[in-house]
XYZ file of C-alpha atoms in Angstrom:
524
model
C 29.725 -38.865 -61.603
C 30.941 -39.212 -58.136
C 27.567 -40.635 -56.670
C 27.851 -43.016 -59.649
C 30.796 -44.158 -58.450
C 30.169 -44.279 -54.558
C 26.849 -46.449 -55.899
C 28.663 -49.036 -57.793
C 31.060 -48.851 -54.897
C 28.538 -49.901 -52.477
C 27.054 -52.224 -55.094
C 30.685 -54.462 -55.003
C 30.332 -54.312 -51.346
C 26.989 -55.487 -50.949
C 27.623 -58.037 -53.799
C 31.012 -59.543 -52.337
C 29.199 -59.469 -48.459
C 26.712 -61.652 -50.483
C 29.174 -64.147 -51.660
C 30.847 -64.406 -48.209
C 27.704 -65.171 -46.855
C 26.856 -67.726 -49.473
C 30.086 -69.428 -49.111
C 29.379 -69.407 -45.375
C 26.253 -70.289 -45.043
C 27.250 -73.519 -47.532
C 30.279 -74.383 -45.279
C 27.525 -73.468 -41.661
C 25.429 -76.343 -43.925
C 27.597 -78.993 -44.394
C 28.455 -78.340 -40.410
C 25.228 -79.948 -39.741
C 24.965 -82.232 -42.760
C 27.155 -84.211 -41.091
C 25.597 -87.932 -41.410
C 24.789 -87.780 -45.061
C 24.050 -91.500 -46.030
C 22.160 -91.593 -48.918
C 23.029 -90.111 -52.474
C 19.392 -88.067 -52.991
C 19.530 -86.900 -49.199
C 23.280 -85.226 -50.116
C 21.366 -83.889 -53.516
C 18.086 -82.897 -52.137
C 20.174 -80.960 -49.700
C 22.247 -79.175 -52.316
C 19.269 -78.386 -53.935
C 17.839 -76.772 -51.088
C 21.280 -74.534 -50.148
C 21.099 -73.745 -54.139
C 17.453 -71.835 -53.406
C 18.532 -70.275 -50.363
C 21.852 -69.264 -51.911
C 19.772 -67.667 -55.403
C 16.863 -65.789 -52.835
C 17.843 -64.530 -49.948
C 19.785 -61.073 -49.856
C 21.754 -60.134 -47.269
C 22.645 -56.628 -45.767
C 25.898 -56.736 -44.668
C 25.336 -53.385 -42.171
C 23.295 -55.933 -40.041
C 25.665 -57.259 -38.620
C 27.294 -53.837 -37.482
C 24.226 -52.844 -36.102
C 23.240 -55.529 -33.945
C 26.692 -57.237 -33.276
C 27.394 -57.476 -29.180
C 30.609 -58.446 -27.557
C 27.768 -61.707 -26.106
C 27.010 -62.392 -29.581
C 30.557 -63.371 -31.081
C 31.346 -65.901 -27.985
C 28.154 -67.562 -28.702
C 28.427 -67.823 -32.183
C 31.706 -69.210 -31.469
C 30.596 -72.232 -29.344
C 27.824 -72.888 -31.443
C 30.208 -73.107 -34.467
C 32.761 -74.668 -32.307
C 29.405 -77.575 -31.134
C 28.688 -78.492 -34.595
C 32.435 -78.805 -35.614
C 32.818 -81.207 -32.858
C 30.038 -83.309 -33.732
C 30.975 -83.516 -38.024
C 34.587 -84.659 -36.653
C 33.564 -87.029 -34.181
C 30.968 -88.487 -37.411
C 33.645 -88.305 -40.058
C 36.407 -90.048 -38.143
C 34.079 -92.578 -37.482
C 32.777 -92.589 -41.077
C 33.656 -95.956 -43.161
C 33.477 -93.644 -46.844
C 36.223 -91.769 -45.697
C 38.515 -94.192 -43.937
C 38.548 -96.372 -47.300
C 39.134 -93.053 -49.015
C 42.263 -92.254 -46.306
C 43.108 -95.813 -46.789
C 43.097 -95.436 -50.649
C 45.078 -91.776 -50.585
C 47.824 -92.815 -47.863
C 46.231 -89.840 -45.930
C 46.196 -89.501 -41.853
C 41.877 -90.081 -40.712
C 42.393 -87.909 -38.140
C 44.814 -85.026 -39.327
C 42.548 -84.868 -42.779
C 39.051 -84.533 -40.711
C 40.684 -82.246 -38.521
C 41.964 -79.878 -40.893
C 38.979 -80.586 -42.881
C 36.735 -79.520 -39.841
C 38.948 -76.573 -38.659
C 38.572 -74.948 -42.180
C 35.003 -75.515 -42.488
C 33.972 -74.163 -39.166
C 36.110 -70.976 -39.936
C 34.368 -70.592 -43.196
C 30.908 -70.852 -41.099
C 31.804 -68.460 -38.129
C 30.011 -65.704 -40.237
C 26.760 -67.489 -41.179
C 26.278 -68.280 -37.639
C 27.317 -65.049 -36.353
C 24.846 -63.333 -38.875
C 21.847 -65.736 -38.408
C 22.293 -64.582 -34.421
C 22.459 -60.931 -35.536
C 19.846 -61.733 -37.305
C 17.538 -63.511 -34.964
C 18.475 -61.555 -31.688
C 16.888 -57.780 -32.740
C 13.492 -59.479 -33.698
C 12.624 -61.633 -30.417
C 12.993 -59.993 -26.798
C 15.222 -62.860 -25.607
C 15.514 -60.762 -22.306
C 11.785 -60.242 -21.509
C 11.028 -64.154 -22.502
C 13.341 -65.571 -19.966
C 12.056 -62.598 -17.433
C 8.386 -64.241 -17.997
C 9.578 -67.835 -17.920
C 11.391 -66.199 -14.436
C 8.242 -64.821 -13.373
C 6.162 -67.609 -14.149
C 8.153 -70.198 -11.929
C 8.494 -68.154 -8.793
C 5.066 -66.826 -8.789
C 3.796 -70.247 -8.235
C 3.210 -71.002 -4.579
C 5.784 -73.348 -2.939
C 8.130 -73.897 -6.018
C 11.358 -73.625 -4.002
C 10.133 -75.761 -0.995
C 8.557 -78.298 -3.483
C 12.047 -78.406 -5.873
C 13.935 -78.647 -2.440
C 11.932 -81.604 -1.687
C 12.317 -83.264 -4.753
C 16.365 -83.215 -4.713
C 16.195 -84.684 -1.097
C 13.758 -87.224 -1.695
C 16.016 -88.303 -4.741
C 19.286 -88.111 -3.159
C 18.025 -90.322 -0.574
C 16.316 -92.346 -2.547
C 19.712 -93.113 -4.890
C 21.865 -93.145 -1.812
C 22.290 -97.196 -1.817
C 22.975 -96.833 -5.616
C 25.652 -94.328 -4.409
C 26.679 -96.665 -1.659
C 26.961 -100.222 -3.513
C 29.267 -98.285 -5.890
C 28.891 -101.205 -8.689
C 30.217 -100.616 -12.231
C 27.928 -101.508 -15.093
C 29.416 -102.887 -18.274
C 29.218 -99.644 -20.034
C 30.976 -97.758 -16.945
C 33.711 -100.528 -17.007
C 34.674 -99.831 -20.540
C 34.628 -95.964 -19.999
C 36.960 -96.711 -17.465
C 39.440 -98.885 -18.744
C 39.378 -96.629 -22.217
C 37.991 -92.809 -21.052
C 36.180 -92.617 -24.547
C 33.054 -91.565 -24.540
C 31.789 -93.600 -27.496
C 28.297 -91.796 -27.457
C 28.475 -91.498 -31.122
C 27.456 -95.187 -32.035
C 24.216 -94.671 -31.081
C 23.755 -91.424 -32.336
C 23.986 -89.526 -29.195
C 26.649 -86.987 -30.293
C 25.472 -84.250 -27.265
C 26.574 -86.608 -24.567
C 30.147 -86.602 -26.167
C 30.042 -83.081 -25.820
C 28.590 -82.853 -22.574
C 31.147 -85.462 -21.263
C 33.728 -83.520 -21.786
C 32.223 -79.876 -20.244
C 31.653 -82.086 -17.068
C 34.608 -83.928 -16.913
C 36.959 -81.240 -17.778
C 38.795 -83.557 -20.521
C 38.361 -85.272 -23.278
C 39.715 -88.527 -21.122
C 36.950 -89.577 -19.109
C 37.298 -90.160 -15.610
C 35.094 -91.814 -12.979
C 34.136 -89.058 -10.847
C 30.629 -90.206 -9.140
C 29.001 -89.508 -7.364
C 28.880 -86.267 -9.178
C 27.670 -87.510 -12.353
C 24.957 -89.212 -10.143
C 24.284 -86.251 -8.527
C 23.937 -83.992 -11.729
C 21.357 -86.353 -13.118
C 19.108 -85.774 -9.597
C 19.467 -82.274 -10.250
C 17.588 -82.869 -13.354
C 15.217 -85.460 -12.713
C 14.408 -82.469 -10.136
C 13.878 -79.750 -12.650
C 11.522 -82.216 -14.849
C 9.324 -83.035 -12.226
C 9.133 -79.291 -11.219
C 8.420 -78.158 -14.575
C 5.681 -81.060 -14.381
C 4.105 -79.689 -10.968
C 3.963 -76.307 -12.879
C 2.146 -77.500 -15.502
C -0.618 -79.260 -13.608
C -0.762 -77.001 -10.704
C -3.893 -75.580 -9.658
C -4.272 -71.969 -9.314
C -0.735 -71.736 -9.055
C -0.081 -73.201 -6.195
C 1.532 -77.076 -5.594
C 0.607 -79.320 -2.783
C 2.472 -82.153 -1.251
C 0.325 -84.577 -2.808
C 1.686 -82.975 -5.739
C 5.409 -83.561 -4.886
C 4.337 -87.269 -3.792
C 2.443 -88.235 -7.153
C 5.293 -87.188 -9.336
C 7.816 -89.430 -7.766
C 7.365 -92.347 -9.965
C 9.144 -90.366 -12.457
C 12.287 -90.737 -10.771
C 12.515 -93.643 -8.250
C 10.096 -96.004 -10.594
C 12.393 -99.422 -10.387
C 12.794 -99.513 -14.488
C 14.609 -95.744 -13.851
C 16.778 -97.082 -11.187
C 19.070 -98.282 -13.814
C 19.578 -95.377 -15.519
C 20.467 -93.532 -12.326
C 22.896 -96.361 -11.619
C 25.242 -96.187 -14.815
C 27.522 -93.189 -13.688
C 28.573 -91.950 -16.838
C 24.999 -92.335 -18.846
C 23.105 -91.266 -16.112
C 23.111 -87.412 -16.612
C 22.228 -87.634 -20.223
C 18.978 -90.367 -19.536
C 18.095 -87.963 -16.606
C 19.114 -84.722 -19.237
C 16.587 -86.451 -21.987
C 13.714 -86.336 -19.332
C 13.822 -82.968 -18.855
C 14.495 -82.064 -22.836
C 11.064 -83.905 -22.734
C 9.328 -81.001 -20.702
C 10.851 -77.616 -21.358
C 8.837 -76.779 -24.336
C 5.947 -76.800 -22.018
C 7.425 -73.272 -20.472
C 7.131 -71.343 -23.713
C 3.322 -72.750 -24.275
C 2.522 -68.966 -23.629
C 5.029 -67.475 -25.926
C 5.022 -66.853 -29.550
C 4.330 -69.557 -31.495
C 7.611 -69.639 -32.971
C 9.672 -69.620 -30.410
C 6.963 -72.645 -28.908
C 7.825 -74.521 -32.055
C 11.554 -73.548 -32.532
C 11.756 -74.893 -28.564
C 10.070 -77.793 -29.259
C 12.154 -78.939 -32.258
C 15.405 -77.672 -30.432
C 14.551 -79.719 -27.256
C 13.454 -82.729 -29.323
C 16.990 -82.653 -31.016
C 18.590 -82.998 -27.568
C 16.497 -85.564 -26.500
C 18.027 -87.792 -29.330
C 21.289 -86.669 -28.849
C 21.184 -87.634 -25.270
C 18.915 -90.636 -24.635
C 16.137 -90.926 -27.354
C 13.872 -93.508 -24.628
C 12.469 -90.246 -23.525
C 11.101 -89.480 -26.327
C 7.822 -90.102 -25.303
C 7.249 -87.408 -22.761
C 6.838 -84.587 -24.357
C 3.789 -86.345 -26.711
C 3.011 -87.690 -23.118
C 2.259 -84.355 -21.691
C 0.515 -82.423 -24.427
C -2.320 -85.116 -24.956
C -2.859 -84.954 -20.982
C -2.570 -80.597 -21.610
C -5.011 -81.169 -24.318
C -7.537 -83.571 -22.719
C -7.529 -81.023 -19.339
C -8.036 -78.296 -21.721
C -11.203 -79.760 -23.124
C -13.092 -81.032 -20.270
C -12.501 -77.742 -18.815
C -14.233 -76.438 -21.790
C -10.990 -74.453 -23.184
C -11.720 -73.066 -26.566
C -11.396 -75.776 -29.074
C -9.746 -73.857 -31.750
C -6.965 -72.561 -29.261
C -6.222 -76.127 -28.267
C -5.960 -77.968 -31.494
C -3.726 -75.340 -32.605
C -1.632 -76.218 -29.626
C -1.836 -79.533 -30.291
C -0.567 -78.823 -34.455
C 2.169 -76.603 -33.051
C 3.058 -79.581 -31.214
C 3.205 -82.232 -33.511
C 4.957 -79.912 -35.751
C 7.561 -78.857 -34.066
C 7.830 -82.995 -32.772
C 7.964 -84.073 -36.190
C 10.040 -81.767 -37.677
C 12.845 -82.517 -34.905
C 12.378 -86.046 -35.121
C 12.831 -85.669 -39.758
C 15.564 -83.569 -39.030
C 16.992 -86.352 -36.236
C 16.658 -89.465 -38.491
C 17.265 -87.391 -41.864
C 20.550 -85.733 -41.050
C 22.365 -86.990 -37.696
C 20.913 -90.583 -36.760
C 23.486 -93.239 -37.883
C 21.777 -96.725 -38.480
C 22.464 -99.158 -35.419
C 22.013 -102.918 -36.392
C 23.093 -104.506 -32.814
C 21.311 -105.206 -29.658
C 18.519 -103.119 -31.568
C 17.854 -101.860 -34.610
C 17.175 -98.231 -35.645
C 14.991 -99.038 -38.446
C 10.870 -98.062 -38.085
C 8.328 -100.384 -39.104
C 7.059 -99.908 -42.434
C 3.303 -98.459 -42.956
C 2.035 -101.883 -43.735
C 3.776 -103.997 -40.956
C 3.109 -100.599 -38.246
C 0.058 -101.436 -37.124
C 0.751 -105.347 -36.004
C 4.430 -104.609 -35.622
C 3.640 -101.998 -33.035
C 0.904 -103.560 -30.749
C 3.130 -106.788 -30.792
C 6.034 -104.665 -29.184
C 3.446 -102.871 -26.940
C 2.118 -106.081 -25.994
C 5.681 -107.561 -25.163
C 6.016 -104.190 -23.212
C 2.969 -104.632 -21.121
C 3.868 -108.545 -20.271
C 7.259 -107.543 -18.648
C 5.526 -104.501 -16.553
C 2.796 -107.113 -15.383
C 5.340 -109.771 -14.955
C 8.219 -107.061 -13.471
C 5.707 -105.456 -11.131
C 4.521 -106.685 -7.576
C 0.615 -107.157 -7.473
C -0.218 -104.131 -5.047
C 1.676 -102.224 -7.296
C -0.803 -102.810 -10.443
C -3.392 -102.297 -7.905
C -2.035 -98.456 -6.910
C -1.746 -97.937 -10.376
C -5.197 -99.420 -11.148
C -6.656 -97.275 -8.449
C -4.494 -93.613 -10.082
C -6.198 -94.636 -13.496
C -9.383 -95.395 -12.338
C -9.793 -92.416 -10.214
C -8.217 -90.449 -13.534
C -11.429 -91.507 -15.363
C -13.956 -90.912 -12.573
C -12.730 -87.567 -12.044
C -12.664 -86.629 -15.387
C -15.799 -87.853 -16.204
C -17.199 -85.670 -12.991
C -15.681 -82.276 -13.326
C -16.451 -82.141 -17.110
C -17.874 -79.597 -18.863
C -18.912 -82.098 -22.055
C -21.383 -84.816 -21.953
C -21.228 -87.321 -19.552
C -20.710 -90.469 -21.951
C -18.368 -88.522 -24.173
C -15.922 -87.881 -21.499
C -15.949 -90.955 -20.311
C -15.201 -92.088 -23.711
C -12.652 -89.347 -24.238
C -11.030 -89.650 -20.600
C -10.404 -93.527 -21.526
C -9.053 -92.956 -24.533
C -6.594 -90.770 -23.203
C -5.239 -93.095 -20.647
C -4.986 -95.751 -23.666
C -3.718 -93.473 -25.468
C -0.926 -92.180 -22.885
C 0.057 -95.850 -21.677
C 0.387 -96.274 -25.710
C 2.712 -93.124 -25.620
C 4.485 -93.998 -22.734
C 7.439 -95.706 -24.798
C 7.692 -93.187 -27.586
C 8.763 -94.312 -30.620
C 10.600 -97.637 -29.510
C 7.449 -98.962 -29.515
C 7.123 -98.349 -33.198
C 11.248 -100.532 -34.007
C 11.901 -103.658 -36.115
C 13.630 -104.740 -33.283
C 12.365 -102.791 -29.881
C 14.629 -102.356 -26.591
C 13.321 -104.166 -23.905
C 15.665 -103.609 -20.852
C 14.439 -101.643 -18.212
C 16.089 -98.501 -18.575
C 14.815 -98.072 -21.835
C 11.121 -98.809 -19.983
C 11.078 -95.864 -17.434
C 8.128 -93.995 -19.943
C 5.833 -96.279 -17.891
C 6.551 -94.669 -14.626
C 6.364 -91.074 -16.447
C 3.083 -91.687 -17.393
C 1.526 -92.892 -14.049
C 3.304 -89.805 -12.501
C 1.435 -87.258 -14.958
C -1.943 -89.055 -14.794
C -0.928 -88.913 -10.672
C -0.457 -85.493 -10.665
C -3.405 -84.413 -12.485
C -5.479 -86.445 -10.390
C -4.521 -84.942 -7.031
C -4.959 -81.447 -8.372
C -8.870 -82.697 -9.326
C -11.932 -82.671 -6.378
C -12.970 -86.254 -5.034
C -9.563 -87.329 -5.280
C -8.971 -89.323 -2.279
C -8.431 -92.266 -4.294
C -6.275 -91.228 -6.178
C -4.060 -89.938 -3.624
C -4.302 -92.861 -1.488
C -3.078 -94.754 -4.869
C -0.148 -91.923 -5.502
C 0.773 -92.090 -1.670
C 1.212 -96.059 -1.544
C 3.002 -96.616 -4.648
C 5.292 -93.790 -4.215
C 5.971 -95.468 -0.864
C 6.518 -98.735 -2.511
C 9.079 -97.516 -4.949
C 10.858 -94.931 -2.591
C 11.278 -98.403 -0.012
C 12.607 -100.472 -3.401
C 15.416 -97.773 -3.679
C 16.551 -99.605 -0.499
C 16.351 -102.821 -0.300
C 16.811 -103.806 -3.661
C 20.227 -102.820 -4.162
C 22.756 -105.262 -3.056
C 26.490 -105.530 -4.032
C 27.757 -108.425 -6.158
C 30.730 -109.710 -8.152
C 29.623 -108.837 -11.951
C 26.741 -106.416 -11.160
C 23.890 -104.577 -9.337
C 20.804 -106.223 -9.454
C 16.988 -105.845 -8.423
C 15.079 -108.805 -7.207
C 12.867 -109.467 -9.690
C 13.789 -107.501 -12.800
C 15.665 -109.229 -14.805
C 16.515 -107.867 -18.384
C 17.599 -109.305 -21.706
C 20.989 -109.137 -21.124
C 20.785 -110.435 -17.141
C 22.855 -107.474 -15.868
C 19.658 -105.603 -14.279
């Protein structure tokens, strides 16, 4: 009688933990389902929490067995991150200011209540999916390879030492002219951060961590400074990828410099409040390419993870990451790789790309119908709409860029080709078919998905993919034998664009400009 009663006991216990969780997990969901738009969207999403709620079975004693005193900070600031971002998107949110308008109610008192009680009701769910997650992946030993894997390679500190100083100096007359864009004036008259009207809710956040307040300040050249630290990083974890036999040259360090002193990225380094994010995008772009070893769940959970802060913080970069893994791929086969291992790392790639981008334009993006417009082309209109945008692309890089410029560039592409077409282990006429596709392919890449708007972006800081992808193609070339010509091509066009970074940059009465690169808007 007594074990009957301990076992319906425990049965109540299990059954109420259950509840808690489902309640929870239902307030953890509409945390992140925090740009619902469209009526089938909010249903297909209750739908979904309905099926979780009626399958999964939790074990409360989980939690008490793999709770840490780490754990419950974490789970804090995550909960603490999304609550953020649904109050920033519901104060902003017309429904609900016609509904505080109809009630009498205070916006910003209701959201915040509305927000505090939520996020206290999802604490547990994200405490328990951490629980959950942390006993069955050996967080410790990852990050220990990752570790192990950067300082093994030959020269990484002296070549990531190089890179800040090269940038700092290179930035140093931005620093200097001290010129306010448009963007920075308004940040500095109102110290919102504003982020949230183009969907880039992690710069909000990130604003604040950096500026210590929710009032934003000017303090450059920190903010300038930051983003160098970056651009650093992503050209490091670049060098890394590409390096051969582990070790990177300083024709290495010199072919990756378009990345970050290309004149279209110039003006992203010179906006001193943006600047950390555009630089922070960049490197989203190329930390998935450190777990490429790993598990391929933790590859594609990376992938998806950095994709989603690559739209949060400056979705022009967006292009990288597909950037890198057709040039991974395309190495991979002419070195004869195992075909099977590399289309699977090329799936696991577009997966996890995808399935960040769905869950991007699905649940978070907010339409913009302004100086651009969010919307993609349709399937019919892609095709034309797309090569018409690429071609507009192409006509301001030919009309934007001096003539010995195209001709360094010519000579990296050329000697990308060659090289590719020598060292291969496939037939001779099929890589040079292959290696040309790829460089159509990556200049086609180069802009991401802007490419593929109703309306595209064509200033020049939304243009900087073109520089990325001559600095890849650059530093796979100078890892290659017979590649004097392409280093010759990476050494002068570096030059060229680390000598722009100084003459260029001039003080005047509305604005910064560069000879020569004029944008839509004539403020560049």
């Amino acid at each position: 009688m007594k074990n009957t009663k301990d076992f319906l006991k425990n049965c109540r216990k299990t059954l109420l933990s259950n509840y808690l969780f489902i309640l929870s997990a239902f307030a953890a969901g509409l945390l992140m389902f925090f740009s619902v738009t469209d009526f089938w969207d909010f249903i297909l999403f209750f739908l979904l929490m309905c099926v979780l709620a009626a399958f999964f079975s939790f074990d409360r004693e989980m939690i008490r067995e793999n709770i840490t005193i780490y754990k419950l900070p974490m789970a804090l600031i995550l909960t603490i991150l999304i609550g953020r971002i649904f109050y920033d998107t519901t104060v902003n949110s017309y429904k609900l200011q016609q509904i505080s308008s109809s009630t009498g109610l205070n916006l910003q008192i209701f959201s915040l209540c509305t927000t505090v009680v939520i996020a206290i009701a999802a604490f547990y769910y994200v405490t328990a999916i951490l629980c959950f997650i942390a006993p069955r992946t050996n967080w410790p030993q990852l990050f220990e390879n990752i570790k192990k894997t950067v300082l093994d390679c030959q020269n990484c500190k002296k070549a990531f030492a190089a890179l800040l100083i090269i940038y700092l100096l290179a930035i140093s007359s931005i620093l200097r002219a001290d010129i306010n864009y448009l963007d920075d004036m308004r940040r500095i008259a109102n110290g919102f951060p504003s982020w949230e009207d183009c969907s880039r809710y992690l710069n909000n956040i990130l604003s604040q961590l950096i500026n210590t307040n929710s009032y934003l300040a000017d303090i450059s050249p920190l903010t300038q400074i930051i983003a160098v630290v970056f651009l650093a990083a992503a050209s490091l974890i670049i060098l890394l990828i590409f390096a051969k036999d582990g070790i990177i040259t300083a024709w290495n360090v010199i072919a990756v410099l378009p990345l970050g002193i290309s004149p279209y990225f110039l003006e992203c380094l010179s906006y001193k409040f943006d600047s950390p994010y555009m630089a922070l995008s960049m490197l989203a772009g190329t930390v998935p390419l450190l777990f490429l070893n790993c598990d391929f769940r933790i590859y594609i959970l990376t992938v998806i993870l950095c994709t989603l802060v690559t739209c949060t913080t400056y979705q022009a970069a967006l292009g990288i990451f597909p950037l890198l893994i057709v040039l991974i791929c395309f190495e991979k086969w002419i070195q004869g790789a195992d075909k099977r291992q590399t289309g699977l790392l090329l799936v696991r790639s577009v997966l996890g790309y995808v399935i960040g981008g769905v869950i991007y334009s699905s649940f978070i993006m907010t339409s913009i119908q302004t100086y651009v417009r969010s919307e993609i082309l349709s399937l019919s209109e892609l095709p034309a709409g797309a090569a018409s945008n690429l071609k507009k692309y192409y006509t301001y890089v030919f009309s934007n860029f001096d003539a010995k410029w195209l001709v360094f560039i010519g000579m990296i592409l050329f000697s990308f080709v060659i090289q590719s077409v020598i060292s291969s282990t496939r037939k001779k006429l099929i890589s040079l078919f292959a290696s040309a596709l790829t460089v159509v392919l990556s200049l086609c890449l180069a802009f991401g998905p802007y490419a593929a708007l109703e309306s595209a972006l064509f200033q020049c800081r939304a243009m900087f993919g073109f520089g990325t992808c001559v600095a890849m193609i650059g530093v796979s070339c100078t890892n290659r034998d017979f590649s004097k010509l392409a280093k010759a091509g990476c050494f002068c066009l570096s030059w060229c664009f680390f000598c722009v970074c100084f003459y260029v940059w001039q003080r005047s009465g509305r604005a910064a400009e560069i000879r020569g690169f004029q944008d839509g808007d004539g403020d560049f």
